[in-house]
Coordinates of C-alpha atoms in Angstrom, one line a residue:
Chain Q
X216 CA 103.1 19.9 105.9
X217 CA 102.7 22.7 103.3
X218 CA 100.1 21.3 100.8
X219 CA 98.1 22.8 97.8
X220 CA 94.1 21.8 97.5
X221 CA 93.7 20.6 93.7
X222 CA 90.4 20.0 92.0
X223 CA 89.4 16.4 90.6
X224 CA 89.9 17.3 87.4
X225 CA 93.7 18.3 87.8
X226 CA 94.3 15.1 89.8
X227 CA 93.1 13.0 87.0
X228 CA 95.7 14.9 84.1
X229 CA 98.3 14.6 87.3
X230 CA 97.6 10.6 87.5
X231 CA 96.8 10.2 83.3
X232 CA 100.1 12.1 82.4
X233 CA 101.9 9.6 85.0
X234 CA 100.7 6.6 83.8
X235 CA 102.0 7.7 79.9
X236 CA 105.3 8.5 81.6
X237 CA 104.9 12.7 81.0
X238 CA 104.8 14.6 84.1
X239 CA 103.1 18.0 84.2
X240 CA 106.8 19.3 84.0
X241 CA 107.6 17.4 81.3
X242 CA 110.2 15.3 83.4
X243 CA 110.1 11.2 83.1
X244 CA 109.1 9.0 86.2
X245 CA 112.5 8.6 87.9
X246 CA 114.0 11.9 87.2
X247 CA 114.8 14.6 89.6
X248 CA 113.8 18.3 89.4
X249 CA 117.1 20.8 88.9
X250 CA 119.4 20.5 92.0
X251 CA 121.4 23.5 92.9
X252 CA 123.9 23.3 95.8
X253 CA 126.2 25.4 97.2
X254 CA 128.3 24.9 100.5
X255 CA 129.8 27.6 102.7
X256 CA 127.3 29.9 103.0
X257 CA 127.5 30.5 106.7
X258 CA 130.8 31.4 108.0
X259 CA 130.3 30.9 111.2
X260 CA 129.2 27.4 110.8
X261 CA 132.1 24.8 111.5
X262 CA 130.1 23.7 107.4
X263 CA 127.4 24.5 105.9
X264 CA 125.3 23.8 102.3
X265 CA 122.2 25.3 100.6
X266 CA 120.0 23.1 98.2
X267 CA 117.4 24.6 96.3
X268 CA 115.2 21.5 94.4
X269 CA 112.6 23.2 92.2
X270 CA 110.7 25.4 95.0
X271 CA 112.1 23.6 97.9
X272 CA 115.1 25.5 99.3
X273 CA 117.3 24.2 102.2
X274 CA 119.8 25.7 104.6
X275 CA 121.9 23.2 106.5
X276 CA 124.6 24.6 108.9
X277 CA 127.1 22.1 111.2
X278 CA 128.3 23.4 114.6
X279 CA 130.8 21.0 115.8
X280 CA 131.0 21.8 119.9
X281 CA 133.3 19.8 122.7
X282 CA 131.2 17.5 124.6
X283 CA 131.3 13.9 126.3
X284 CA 130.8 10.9 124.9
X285 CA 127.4 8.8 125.5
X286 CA 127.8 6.5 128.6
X287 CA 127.3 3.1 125.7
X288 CA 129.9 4.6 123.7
X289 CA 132.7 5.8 124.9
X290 CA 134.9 6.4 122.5
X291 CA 132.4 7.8 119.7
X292 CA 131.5 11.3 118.9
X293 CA 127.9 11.7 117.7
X294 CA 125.5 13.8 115.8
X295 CA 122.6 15.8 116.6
X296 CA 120.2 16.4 114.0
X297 CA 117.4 19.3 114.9
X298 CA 114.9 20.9 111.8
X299 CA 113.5 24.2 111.9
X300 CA 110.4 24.5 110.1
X301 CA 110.2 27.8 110.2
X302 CA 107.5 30.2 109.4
X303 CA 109.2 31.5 106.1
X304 CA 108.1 28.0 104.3
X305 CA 104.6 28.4 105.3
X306 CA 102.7 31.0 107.7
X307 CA 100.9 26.9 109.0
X308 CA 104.3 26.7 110.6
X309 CA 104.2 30.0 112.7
X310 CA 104.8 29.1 116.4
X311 CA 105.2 25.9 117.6
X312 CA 103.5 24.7 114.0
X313 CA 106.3 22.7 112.4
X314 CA 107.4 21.5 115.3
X315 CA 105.5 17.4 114.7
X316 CA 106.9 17.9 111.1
X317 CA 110.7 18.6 112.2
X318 CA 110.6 16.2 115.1
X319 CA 109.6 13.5 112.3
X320 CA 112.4 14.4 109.6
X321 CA 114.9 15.3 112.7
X322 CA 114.1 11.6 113.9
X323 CA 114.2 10.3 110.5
X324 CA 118.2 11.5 109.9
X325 CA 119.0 10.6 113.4
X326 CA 118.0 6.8 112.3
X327 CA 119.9 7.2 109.2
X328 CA 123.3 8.6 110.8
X329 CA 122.8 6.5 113.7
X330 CA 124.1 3.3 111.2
X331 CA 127.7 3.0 112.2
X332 CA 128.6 2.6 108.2
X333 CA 127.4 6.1 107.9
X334 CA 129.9 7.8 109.3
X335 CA 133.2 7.6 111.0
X336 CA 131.5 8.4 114.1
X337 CA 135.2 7.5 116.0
X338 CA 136.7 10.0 114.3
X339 CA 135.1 12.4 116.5
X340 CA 136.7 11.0 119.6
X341 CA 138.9 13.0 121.4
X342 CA 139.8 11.1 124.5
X343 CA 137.9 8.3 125.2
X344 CA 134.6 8.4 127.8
X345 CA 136.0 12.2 128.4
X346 CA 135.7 14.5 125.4
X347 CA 134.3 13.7 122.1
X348 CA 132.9 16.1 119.1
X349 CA 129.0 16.9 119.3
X350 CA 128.4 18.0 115.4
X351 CA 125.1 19.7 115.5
X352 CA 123.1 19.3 111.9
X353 CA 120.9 22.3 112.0
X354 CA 118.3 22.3 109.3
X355 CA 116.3 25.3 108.3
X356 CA 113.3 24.8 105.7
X357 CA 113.0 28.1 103.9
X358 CA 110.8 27.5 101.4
X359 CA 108.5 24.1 100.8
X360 CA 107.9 22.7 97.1
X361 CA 107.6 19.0 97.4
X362 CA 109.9 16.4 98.4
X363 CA 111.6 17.7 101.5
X364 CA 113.3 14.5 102.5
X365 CA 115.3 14.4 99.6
X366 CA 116.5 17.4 99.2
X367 CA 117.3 17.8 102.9
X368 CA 119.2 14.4 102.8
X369 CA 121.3 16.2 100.2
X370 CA 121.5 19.5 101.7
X371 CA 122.8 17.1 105.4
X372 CA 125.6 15.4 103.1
X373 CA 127.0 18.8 100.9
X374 CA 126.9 20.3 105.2
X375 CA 129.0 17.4 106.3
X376 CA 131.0 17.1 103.2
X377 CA 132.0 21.0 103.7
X378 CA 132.4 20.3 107.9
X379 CA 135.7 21.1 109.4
X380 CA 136.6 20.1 112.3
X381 CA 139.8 21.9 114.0
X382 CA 142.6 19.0 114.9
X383 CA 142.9 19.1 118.9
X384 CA 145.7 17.4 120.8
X385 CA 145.4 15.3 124.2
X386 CA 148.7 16.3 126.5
X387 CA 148.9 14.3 129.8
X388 CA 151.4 15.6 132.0
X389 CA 153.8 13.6 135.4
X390 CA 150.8 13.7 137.4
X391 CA 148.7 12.7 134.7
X392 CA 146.3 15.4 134.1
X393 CA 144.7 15.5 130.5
X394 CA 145.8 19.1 128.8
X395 CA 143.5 19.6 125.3
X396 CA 145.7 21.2 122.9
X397 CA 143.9 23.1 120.1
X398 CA 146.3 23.2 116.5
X399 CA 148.0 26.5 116.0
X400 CA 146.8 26.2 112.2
X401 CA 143.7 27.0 111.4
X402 CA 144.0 24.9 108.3
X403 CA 144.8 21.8 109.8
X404 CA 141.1 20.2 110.9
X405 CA 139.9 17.0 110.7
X406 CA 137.3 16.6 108.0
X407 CA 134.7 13.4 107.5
X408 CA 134.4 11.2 104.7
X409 CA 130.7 11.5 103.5
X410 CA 131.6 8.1 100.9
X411 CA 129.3 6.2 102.9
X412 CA 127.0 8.6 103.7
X413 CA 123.2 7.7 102.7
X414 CA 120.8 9.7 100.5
X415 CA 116.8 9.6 101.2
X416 CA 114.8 8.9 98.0
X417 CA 111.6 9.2 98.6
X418 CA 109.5 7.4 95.9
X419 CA 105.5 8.4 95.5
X420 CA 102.8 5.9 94.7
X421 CA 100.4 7.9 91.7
X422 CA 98.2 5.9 90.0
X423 CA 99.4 2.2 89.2
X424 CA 103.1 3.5 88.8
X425 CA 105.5 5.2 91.5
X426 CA 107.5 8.9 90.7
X427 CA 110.5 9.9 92.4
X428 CA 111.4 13.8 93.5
X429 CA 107.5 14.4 93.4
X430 CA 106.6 18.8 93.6
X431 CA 103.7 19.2 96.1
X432 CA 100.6 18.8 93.2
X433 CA 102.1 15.3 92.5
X434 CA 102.2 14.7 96.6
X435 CA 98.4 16.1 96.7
X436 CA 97.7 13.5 94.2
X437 CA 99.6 10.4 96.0
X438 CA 98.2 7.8 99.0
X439 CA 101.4 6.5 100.0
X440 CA 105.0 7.1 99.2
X441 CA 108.0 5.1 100.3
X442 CA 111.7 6.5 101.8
X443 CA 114.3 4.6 101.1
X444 CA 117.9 5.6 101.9
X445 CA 120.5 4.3 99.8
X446 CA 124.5 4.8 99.7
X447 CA 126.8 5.6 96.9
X448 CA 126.8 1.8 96.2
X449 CA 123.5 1.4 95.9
X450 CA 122.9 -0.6 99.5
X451 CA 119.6 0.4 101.0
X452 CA 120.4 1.5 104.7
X453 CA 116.8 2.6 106.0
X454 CA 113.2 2.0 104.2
X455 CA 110.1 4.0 105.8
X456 CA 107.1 4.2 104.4
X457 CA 105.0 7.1 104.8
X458 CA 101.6 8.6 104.0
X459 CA 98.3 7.8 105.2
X460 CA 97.4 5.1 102.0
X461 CA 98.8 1.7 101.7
X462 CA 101.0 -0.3 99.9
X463 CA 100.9 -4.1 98.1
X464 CA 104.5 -6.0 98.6
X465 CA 105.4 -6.3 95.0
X466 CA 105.6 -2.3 94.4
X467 CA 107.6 -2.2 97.7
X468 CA 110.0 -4.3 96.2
X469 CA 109.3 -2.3 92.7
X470 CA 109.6 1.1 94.6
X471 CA 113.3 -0.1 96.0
X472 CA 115.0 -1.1 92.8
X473 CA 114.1 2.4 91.2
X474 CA 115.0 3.7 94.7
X475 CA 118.7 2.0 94.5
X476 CA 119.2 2.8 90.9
X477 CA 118.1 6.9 91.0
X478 CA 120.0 6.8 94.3
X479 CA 123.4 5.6 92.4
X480 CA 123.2 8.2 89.8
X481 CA 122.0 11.0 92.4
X482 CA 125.3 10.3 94.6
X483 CA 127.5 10.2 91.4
X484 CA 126.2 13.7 90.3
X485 CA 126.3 15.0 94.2
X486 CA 130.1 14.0 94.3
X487 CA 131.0 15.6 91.4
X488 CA 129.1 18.3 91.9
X489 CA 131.0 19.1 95.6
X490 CA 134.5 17.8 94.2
X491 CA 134.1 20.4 91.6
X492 CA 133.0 23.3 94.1
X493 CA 136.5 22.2 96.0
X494 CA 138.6 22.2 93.3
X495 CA 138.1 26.1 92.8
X496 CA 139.1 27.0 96.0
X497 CA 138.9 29.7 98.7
X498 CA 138.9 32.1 95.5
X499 CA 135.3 30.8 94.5
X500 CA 132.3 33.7 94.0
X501 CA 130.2 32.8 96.9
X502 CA 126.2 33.4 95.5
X503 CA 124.4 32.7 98.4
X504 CA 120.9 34.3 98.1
X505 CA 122.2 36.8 96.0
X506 CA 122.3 34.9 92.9
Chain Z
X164 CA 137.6 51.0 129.1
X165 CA 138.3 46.9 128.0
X166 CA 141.7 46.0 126.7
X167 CA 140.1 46.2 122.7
X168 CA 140.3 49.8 121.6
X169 CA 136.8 50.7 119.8
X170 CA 138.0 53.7 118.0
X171 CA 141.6 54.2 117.1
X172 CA 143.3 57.9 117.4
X173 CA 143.3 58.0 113.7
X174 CA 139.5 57.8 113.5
X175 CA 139.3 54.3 112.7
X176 CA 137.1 51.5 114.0
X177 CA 138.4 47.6 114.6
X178 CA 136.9 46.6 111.7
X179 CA 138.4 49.5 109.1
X180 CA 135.4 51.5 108.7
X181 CA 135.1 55.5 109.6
X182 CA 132.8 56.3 112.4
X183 CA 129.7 57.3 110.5
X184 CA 130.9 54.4 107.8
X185 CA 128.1 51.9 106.8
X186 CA 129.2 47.8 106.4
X187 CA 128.8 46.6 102.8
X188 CA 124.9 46.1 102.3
X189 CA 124.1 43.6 99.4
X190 CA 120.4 42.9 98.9
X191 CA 117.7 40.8 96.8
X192 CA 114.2 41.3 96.4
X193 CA 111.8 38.4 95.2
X194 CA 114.0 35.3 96.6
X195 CA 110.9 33.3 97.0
X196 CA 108.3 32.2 94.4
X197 CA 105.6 31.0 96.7
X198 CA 105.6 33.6 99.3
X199 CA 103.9 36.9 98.3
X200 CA 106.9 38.7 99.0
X201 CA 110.2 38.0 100.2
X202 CA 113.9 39.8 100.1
X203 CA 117.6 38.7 101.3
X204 CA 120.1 40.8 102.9
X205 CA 123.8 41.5 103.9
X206 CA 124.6 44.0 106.2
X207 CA 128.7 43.2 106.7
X208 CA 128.4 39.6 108.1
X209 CA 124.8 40.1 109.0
X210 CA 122.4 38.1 106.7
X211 CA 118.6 38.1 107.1
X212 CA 115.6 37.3 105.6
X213 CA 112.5 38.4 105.7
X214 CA 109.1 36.7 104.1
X215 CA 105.4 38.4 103.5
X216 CA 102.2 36.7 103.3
X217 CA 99.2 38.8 103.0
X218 CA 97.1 40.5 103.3
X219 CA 94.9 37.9 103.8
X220 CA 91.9 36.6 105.8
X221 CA 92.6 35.9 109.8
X222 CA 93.8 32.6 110.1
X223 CA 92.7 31.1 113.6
X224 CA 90.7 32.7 115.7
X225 CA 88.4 35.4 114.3
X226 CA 88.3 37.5 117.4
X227 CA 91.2 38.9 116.3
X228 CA 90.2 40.6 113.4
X229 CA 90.5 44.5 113.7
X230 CA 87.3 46.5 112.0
X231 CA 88.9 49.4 110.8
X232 CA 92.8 48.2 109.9
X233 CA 94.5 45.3 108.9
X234 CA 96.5 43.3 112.0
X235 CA 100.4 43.2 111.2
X236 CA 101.8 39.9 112.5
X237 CA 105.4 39.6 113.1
X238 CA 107.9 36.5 113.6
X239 CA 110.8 36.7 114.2
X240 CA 113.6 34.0 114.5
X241 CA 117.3 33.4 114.2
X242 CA 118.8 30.0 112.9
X243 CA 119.9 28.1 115.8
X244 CA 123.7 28.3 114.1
X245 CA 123.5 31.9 113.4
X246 CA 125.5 32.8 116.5
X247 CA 128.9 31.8 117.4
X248 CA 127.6 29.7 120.3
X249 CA 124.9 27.6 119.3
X250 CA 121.5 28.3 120.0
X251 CA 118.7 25.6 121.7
X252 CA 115.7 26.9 119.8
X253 CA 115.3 29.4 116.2
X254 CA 112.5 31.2 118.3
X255 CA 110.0 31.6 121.5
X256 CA 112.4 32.6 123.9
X257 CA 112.2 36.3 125.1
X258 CA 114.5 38.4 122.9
X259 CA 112.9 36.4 119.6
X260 CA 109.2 37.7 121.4
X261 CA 110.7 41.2 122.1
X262 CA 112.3 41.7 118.3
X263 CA 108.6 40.4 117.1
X264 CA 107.2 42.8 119.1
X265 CA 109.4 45.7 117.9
X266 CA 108.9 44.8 114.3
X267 CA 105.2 44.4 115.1
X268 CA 105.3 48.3 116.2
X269 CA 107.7 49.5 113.7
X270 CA 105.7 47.9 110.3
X271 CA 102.4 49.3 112.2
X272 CA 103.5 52.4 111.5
X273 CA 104.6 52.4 107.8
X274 CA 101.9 49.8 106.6
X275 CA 98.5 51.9 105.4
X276 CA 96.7 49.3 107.8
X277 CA 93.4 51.0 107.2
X278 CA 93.3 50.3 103.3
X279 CA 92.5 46.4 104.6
X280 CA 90.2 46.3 107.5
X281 CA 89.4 42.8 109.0
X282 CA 92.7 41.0 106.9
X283 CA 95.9 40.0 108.3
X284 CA 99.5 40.5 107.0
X285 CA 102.0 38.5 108.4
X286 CA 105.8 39.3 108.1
X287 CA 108.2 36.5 109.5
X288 CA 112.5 37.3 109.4
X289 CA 114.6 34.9 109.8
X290 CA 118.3 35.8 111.0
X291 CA 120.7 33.3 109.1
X292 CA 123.7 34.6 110.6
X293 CA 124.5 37.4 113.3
X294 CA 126.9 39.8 113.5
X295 CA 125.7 42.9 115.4
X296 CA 122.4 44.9 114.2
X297 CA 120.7 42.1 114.1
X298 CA 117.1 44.4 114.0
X299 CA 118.4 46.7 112.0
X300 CA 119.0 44.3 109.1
X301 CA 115.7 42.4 110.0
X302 CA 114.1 45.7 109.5
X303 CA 115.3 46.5 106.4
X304 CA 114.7 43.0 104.8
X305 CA 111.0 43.5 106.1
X306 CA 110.8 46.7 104.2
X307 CA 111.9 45.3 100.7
X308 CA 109.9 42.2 101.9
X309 CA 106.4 44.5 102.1
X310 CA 107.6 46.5 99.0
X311 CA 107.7 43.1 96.8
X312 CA 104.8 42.3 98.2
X313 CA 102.8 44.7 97.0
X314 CA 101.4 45.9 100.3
X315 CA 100.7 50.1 100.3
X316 CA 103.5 51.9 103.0
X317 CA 103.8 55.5 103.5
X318 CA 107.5 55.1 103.2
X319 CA 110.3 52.8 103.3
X320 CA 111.4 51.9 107.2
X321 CA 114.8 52.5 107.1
X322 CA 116.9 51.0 110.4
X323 CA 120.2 51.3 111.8
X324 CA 121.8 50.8 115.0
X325 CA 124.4 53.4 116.5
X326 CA 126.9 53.7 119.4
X327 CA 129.2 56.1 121.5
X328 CA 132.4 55.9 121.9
X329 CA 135.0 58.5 123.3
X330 CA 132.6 61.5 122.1
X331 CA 132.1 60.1 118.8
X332 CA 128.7 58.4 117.8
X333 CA 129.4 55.2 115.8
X334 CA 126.8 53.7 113.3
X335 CA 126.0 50.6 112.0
X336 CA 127.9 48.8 115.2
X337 CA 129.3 45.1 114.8
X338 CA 129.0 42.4 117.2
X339 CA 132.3 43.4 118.5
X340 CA 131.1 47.0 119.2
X341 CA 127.5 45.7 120.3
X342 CA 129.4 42.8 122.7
X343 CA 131.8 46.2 124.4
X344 CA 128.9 47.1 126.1
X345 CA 128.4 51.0 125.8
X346 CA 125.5 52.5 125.2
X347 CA 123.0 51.3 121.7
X348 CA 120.4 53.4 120.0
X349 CA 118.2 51.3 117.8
X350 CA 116.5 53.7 114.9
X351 CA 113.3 53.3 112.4
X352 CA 113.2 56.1 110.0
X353 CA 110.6 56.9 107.7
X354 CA 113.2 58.7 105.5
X355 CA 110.8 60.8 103.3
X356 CA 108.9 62.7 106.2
X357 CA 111.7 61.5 108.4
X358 CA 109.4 60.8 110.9
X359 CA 110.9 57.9 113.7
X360 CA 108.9 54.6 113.2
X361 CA 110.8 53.0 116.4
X362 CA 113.7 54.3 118.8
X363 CA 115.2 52.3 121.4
X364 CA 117.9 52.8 124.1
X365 CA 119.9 50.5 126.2
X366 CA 122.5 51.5 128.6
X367 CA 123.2 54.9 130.1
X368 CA 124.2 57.9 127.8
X369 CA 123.8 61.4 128.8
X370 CA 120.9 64.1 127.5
X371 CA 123.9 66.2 126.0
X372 CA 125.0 63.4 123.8
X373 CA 121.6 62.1 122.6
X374 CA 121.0 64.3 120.0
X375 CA 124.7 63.6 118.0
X376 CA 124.3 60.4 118.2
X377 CA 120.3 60.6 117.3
X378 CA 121.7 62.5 114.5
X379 CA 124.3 59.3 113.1
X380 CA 122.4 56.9 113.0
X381 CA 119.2 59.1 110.9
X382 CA 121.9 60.0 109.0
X383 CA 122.9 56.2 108.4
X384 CA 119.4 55.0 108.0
X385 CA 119.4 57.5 105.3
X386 CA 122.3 55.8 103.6
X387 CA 120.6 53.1 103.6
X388 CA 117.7 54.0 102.3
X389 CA 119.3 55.3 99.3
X390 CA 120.8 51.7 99.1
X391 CA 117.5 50.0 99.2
X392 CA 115.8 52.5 96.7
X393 CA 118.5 51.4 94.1
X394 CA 117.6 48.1 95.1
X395 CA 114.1 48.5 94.3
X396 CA 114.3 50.2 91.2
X397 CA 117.2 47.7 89.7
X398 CA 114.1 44.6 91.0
X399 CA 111.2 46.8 89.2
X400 CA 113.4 47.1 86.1
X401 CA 114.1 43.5 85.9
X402 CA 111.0 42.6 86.4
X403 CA 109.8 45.1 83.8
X404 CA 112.0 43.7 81.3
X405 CA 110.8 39.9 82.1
X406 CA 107.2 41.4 81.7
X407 CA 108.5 42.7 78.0
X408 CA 107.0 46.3 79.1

């Protein structure tokens, strides 16, 4: 992963400031960095978002293809999650460099989505043990500033928020031959509910006290750190810890109640956020990488 | 000919546009803070980016490391849902090499490679979405990508790809145009000297017509490069206003 070499010295006002509460940004301990987000970017995506989190920028696209259902379930669609780190984060990356790094976060949402309250997975049936929707989650890492968990798990959400999936129609005719009709309307898709849909926040261990939506010098400066993906409710669906330091049980147990309560407020401002963006339309200035 | 008519009897393409007619080009220098250069653009439905680090020591292996000029190092890749069919893998696979290698040869000859002998420069593109002239735009991101770096050129590299069609050479061709199948000339202008950084030819077109359509699509790259010399200037002012100068 993309990572900046401090000197002791910097480490010590890193961890100091931490313990007083007074990050190096001036932010608190449990608060996140500006989020920006901005679905339909791609058109030729069946949905897509962008999240930019401080220097972290994410590009999410969904590509919802025709496929058949896995041989255990039948009459479930499912979703393939694949991460590009590409060489634009970080020239380490060039070649076949990110690859450990996108497996990892790939397999990490894969685990997430893979929780049958995530997502109406049956909704992507089409006819049972014959056709199903594959939704392909294609994540691109652009640009690396800390905390890419996070803001990917955001970026997935806004992407499948924004998915639409055109409405197809199963015809069996006398001899009883399956005919897929695709809807005349181009309007008229099928789109998922993202309610249930989990958020990774990933909470570092600095010093005696833990920091959520930590930049890369706070990262340098942290052992162990802890991902913890929670739903709109607040219900942890997935805990991982991660880093090469360890952890005592009681800040596990500290580290998930921050966890559950940032979560709640971060999926509150998300849904407003993309109700918002709905609201104004096809007519909406699209910024892109323009802005 | 296919059943899709390429050029209508009134001059017009399928998308609208005159024969000689650019696509709408929209661009951004200085997208990135942590690379040392970077720049967005639109050509039509055609977005790219491109990134520069550099120039910097060799990374790997030192063997590499030219005595007498700096070693351009090129990556390109194109977002596995950049195309209407989904693609496996973002890079590695032949035409990702090939478009590297293109871009290697094309930024080799605008880059003043001697002013940093034994240092490394590595320019990686990224195709968000595709829709015919995929090079071209990844060409011209590059170029603003090297300018906001900082790195010394001789001149901008100025791309753009152009067709034939019924006797008339087409620039700037879509993915509809591109996916028709006739003949493609890929061009790298320096504009100034206009000197060719890169030409490239698929498909069979006779001698006669070379030279017209030669002629279209230097005359489009120069179009763009008065584009992408506005852009410039507008960045430099901006930034010069940010400065307080």
């Amino acid at each position: 992963m993309a990572s900046v070499t401090l000197s002791e010295a910097e480490k010590v006002y890193i961890v100091h400031g931490i313990q007083e509460d007074l990050r190096v940004d001036g932010r608190g301990c449990e608060d996140y960095r500006c989020v920006e987000v901005e679905t339909d970017v791609v058109s030729n995506t069946s949905g897509s978002a962008r999240v930019k989190l401080g220097h972290t920028d994410i590009l999410v696209g969904v590509k919802a293809e025709m496929g058949t259902p896995k041989l255990e379930k039948p009459n479930e669609g499912y979703l393939e999650f694949f991460v590009d780190c590409s060489a634009n984060a970080t020239p380490e990356f060039e070649g076949r460099g990110g690859d450990d790094l996108g497996t990892e976060i790939a397999n990490t949402l894969s685990r997430i989505f893979s929780n049958k309250s995530s997502v109406d997975l049956q909704a992507l049936c089409i006819s049972p043990g014959e056709h199903c929707w594959t939704l392909y989650v294609d994540v691109l890492l652009l640009e690396c500033g800390g905390n890419l968990f996070d803001a990917i798990s955001i970026a997935v959400k806004a992407a499948v928020f924004n998915t639409r999936i055109p409405r197809v129609r199963v015809l069996v005719d006398e001899e009883g031959s399956k005919d897929i009709e695709l809807s005349d309307d181009p309007y008229d898709c099928i789109r998922l509910s993202v309610e249930n849909v989990p958020c990774i926040v990933t909470l570092c261990k600095i010093g005696y006290r833990h920091v959520v939506d930590a930049t890369l010098q706070e990262e340098a400066c942290s052992l162990a750190s802890l991902l913890v993906s929670v739903t709109s409710k607040g219900v942890v669906t997935c805990m991982r810890k991660v880093g090469k330091g360890s952890l005592e049980p009681e800040s596990i147990f500290e580290m998930m109640e921050t966890g559950k309560r940032v979560g709640k407020v971060l999926h509150s401002s998300l849904q407003t956020v993309l109700h918002k963006e709905e609201s104004l339309g096809p007519k909406r200035q699209k910024v892109g990488f323009l802005g | 000919m296919a059943g899709l008519e390429l050029l209508s009897d009134q001059g017009y393409r399928v998308d609208g546009r005159r024969a000689g007619e650019l696509r709408k080009i929209q661009a951004r220098m200085g997208v990135f803070a942590q690379a040392d250069g970077s720049a967005y653009i639109e050509q039509g439905n055609t977005k790219a980016l491109a990134v520069v680090y550099g120039p910097h020591e060799i990374r790997g292996s030192r063997a590499r490391a030219l005595p007498d000029r700096a070693l351009v190092n090129c990556q390109y890749s194109s977002a596995t849902f950049s195309t209407g069919e989904r693609k496996r893998r973002p890079h590695g696979d032949r035409k990702s090499c090939e478009m590297g290698l293109q871009l290697r040869q094309t930024f080799e000859a605008a880059i003043l490679t001697q002013l940093h002998p034994r240092s490394q420069i590595d320019i990686y593109v990224q195709v968000l979405q595709a829709d015919g002239g995929t090079y071209a735009a990844c060409v011209n991101a590059a170029t603003l990508a090297v300018l906001d770096a900082g790195v010394p050129m001789r001149d901008f590299v100025c791309a753009c790809s152009a067709g034939f069609v019924d006797g008339t050479p087409l620039a700037d061709l879509s993915h509809v145009e591109e996916a028709a199948g006739g003949p493609q000339l890929a061009l790298a202008l320096l504009p100034a000297s206009g000197q060719i950084a890169l030409l490239e030819m698929d498909a069979r077109l006779h001698e006669d017509h070379l030279e017209q359509v030669l002629e279209a699509a230097a005359r489009a790259a120069r179009d763009v490069h008065a584009l992408l010399d506005r852009v410039v200037r507008q960045h430099v002012r901006e930034a010069s206003v940010l400065l307080g100068d």
